[in-house]
Coordinates of C-alpha atoms in Angstrom, one line a residue:
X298 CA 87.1 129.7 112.2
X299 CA 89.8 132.3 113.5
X300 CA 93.4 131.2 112.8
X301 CA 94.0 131.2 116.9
X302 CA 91.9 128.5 117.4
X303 CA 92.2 126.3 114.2
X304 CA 93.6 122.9 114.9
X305 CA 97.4 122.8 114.1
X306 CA 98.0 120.3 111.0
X307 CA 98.8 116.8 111.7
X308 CA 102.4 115.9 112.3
X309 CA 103.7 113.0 109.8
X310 CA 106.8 110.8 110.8
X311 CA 109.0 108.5 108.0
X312 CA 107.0 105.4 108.1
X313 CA 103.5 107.9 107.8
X314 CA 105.0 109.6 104.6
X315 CA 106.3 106.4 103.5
X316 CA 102.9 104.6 103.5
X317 CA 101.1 107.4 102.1
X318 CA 103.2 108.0 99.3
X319 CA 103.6 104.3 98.7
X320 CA 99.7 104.1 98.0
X321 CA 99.3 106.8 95.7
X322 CA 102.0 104.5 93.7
X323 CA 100.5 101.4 94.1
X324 CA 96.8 102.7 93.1
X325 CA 98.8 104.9 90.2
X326 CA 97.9 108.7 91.4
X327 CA 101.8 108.8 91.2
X328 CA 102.9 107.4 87.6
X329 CA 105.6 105.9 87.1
X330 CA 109.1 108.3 86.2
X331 CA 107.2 110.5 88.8
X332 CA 110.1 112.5 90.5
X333 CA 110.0 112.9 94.0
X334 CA 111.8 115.6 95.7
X335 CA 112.4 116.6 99.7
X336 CA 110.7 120.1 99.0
X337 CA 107.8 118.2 97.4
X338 CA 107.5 116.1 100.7
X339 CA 107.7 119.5 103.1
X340 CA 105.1 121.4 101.5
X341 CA 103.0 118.1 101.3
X342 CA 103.5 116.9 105.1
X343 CA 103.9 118.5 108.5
X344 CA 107.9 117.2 108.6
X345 CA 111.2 117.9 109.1
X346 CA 114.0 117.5 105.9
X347 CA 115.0 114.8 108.2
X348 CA 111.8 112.7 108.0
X349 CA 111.3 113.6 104.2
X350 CA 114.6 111.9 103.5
X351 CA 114.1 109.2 105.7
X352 CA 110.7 108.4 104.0
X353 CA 112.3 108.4 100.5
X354 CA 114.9 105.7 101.7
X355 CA 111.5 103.7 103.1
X356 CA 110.1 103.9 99.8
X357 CA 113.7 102.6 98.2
X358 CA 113.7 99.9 100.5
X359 CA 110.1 98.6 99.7
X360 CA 111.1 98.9 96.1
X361 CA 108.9 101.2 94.9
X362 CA 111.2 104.4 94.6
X363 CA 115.1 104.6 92.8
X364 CA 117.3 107.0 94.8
X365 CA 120.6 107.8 91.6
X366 CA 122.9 110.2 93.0
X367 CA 122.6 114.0 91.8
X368 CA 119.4 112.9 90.3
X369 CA 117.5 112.5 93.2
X370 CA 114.5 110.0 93.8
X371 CA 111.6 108.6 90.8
X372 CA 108.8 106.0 91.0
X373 CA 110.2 103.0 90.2
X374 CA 109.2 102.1 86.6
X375 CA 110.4 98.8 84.8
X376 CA 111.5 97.5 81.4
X377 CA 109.9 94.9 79.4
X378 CA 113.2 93.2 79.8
X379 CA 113.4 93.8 84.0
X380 CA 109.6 92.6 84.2
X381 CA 110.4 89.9 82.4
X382 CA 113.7 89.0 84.3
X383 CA 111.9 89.9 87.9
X384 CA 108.8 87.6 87.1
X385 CA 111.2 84.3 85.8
X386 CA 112.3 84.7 89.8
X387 CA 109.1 85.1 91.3
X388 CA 107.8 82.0 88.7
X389 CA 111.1 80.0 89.9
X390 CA 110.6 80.7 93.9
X391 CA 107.0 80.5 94.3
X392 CA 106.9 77.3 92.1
X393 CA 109.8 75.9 94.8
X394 CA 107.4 77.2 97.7
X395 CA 104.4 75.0 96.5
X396 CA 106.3 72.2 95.8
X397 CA 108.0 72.4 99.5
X398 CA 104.2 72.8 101.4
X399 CA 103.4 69.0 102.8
X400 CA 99.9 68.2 101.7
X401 CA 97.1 68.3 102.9
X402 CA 97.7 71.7 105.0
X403 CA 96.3 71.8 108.3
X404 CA 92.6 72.5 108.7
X405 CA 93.6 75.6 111.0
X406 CA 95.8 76.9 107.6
X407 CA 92.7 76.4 105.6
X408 CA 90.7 78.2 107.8
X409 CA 92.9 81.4 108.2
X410 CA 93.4 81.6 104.4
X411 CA 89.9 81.5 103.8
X412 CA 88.7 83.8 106.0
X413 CA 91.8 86.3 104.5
X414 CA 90.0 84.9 101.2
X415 CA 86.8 86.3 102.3
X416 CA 88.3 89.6 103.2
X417 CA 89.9 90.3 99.9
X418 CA 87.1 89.3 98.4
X419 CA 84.5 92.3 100.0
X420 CA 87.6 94.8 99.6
X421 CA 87.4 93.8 95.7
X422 CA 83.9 94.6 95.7
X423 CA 83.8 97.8 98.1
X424 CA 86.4 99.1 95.6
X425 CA 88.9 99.6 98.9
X426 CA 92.1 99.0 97.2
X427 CA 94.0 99.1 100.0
X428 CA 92.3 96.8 101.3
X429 CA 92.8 94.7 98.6
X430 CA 96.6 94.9 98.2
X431 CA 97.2 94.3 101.4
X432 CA 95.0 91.2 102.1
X433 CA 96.3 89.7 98.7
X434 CA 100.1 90.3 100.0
X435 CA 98.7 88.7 103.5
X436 CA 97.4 85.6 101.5
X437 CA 100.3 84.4 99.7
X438 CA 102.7 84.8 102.0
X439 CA 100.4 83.0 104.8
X440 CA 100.1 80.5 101.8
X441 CA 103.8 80.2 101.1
X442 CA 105.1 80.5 104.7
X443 CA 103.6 76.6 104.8
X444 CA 106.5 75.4 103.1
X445 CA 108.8 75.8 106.0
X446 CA 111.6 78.0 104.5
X447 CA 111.7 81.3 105.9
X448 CA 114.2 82.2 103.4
X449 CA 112.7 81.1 100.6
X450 CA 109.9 83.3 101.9
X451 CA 111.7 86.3 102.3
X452 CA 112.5 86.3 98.9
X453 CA 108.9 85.7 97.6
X454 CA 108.1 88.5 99.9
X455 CA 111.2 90.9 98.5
X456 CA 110.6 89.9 94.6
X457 CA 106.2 91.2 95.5
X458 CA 107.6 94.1 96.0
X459 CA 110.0 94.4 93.1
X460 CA 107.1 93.7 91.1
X461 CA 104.6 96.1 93.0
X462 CA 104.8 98.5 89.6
X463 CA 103.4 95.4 87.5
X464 CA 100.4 94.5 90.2
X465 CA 99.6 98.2 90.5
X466 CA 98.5 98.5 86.9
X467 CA 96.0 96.0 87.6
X468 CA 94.2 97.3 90.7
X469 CA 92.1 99.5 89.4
X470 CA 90.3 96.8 87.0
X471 CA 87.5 95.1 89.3
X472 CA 87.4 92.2 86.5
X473 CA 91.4 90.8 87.0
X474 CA 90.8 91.3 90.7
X475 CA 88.0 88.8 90.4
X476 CA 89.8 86.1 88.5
X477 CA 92.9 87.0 90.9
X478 CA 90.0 86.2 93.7
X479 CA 89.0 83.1 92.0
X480 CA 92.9 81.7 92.2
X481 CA 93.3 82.4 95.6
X482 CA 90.2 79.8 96.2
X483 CA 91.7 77.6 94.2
X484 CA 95.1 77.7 95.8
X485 CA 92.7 76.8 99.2
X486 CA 91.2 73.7 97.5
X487 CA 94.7 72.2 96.4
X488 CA 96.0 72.5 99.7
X489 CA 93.3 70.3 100.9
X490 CA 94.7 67.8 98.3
X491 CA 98.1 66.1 97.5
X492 CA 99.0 67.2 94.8
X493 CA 102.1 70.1 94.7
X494 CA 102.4 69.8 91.1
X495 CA 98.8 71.3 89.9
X496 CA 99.7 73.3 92.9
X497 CA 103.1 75.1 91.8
X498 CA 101.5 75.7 88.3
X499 CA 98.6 77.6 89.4
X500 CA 100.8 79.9 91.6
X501 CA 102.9 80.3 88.4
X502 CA 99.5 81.2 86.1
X503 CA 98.3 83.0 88.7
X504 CA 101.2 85.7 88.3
X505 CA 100.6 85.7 84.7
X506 CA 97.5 88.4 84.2
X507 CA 99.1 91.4 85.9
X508 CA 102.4 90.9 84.1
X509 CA 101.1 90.6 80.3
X510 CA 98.6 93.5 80.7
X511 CA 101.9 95.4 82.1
X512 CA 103.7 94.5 79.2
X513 CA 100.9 95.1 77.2
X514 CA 101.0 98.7 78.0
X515 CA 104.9 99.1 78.4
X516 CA 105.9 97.7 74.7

């Protein structure tokens, strides 16, 4: 194909840069300590310095990048001791979440979760991790926005992605994704009951797996 008639490349804005790069950390194509530099973005997308910066302040936001001054911007990566310390706050506000959610839930909550349920489940087995991560993010915090706090919500919501170095390690194993599948059913079934306590604890086990094989690796 000549050059005067090849397509021009695809133009990229912030929230396009920020997505992409954001899944090549989550699905571990970008480790992380992976530095991350404007020139890098430039010669990667169709943008502007502008849009390259703004995307790296995106990606701090979500929680996945650390912007240090003169250093420039890295893929997050996390200590035993800040996994540990992020995960006793995810175990202490989820665990307040389930406790708050009136039981039984609505039949129309059961049926929305399930049917997010189902969709995880054929993204686990196509192997479309996207997929995956984002109808497991959709799950819990349909499951947790029952309680009625949209506070205590927000801060399930900001401590997932705190935590998104942790959960990425395990994406790639089809196994954890299964038993993390197998919770999520579970969660369904004590929402038809009345009991919050066997509730609470199985969203605090259920954070468990991805944050021992982490540690596993990390120590």
């Amino acid at each position: 194909m000549r050059d005067d008639v090849r397509p021009p490349p695809q133009e990229h804005d912030d929230l396009t840069i920020a997505r992409a790069l954001e899944e090549d950390i989550i699905f571990g194509r970008l480790a992380p300590g992976t530095r991350l530099t404007e020139d890098m973005l430039l010669a990667r997308f169709r943008v502007t310095r502008h849009f390259a910066r703004q995307a790296l302040v995106q990606l701090e936001a979500m929680g996945v990048v650390v912007r240090e001054r003169n250093k420039g911007a890295t893929v997050r990566s996390l200590s035993p001791r800040e996994v540990q310390e992020i995960y006793a706050v995810r175990e202490l506000l989820q665990r307040q979440a389930a406790l708050w959610i009136p039981l039984p839930v609505p039949d129309a909550l059961i049926a929305e979760l399930t049917a997010i349920h189902e969709e995880h489940g054929r993204h686990i087995e196509a192997g479309y991790l996207r997929g995956v991560h984002e109808t497991n993010d959709r799950f819990h915090l349909k499951l947790f926005g029952a309680c009625g706090n949209a506070h205590l919500v927000q801060s399930i919501e900001l401590y997932m992605r705190l935590s998104l170095p942790v959960r990425a390690n395990s994406m790639a194993d089809k196994a954890s994704l299964r038993v993390s599948h197998e919770h999520h059913r579970l969660m369904i079934e004590m929402l038809k009951g009345s009991d919050n306590w066997v509730l609470a604890q199985l969203c605090v086990d259920h954070l468990q797996p991805s944050k021992r094989n982490y540690l596993a690796h990390v120590s």
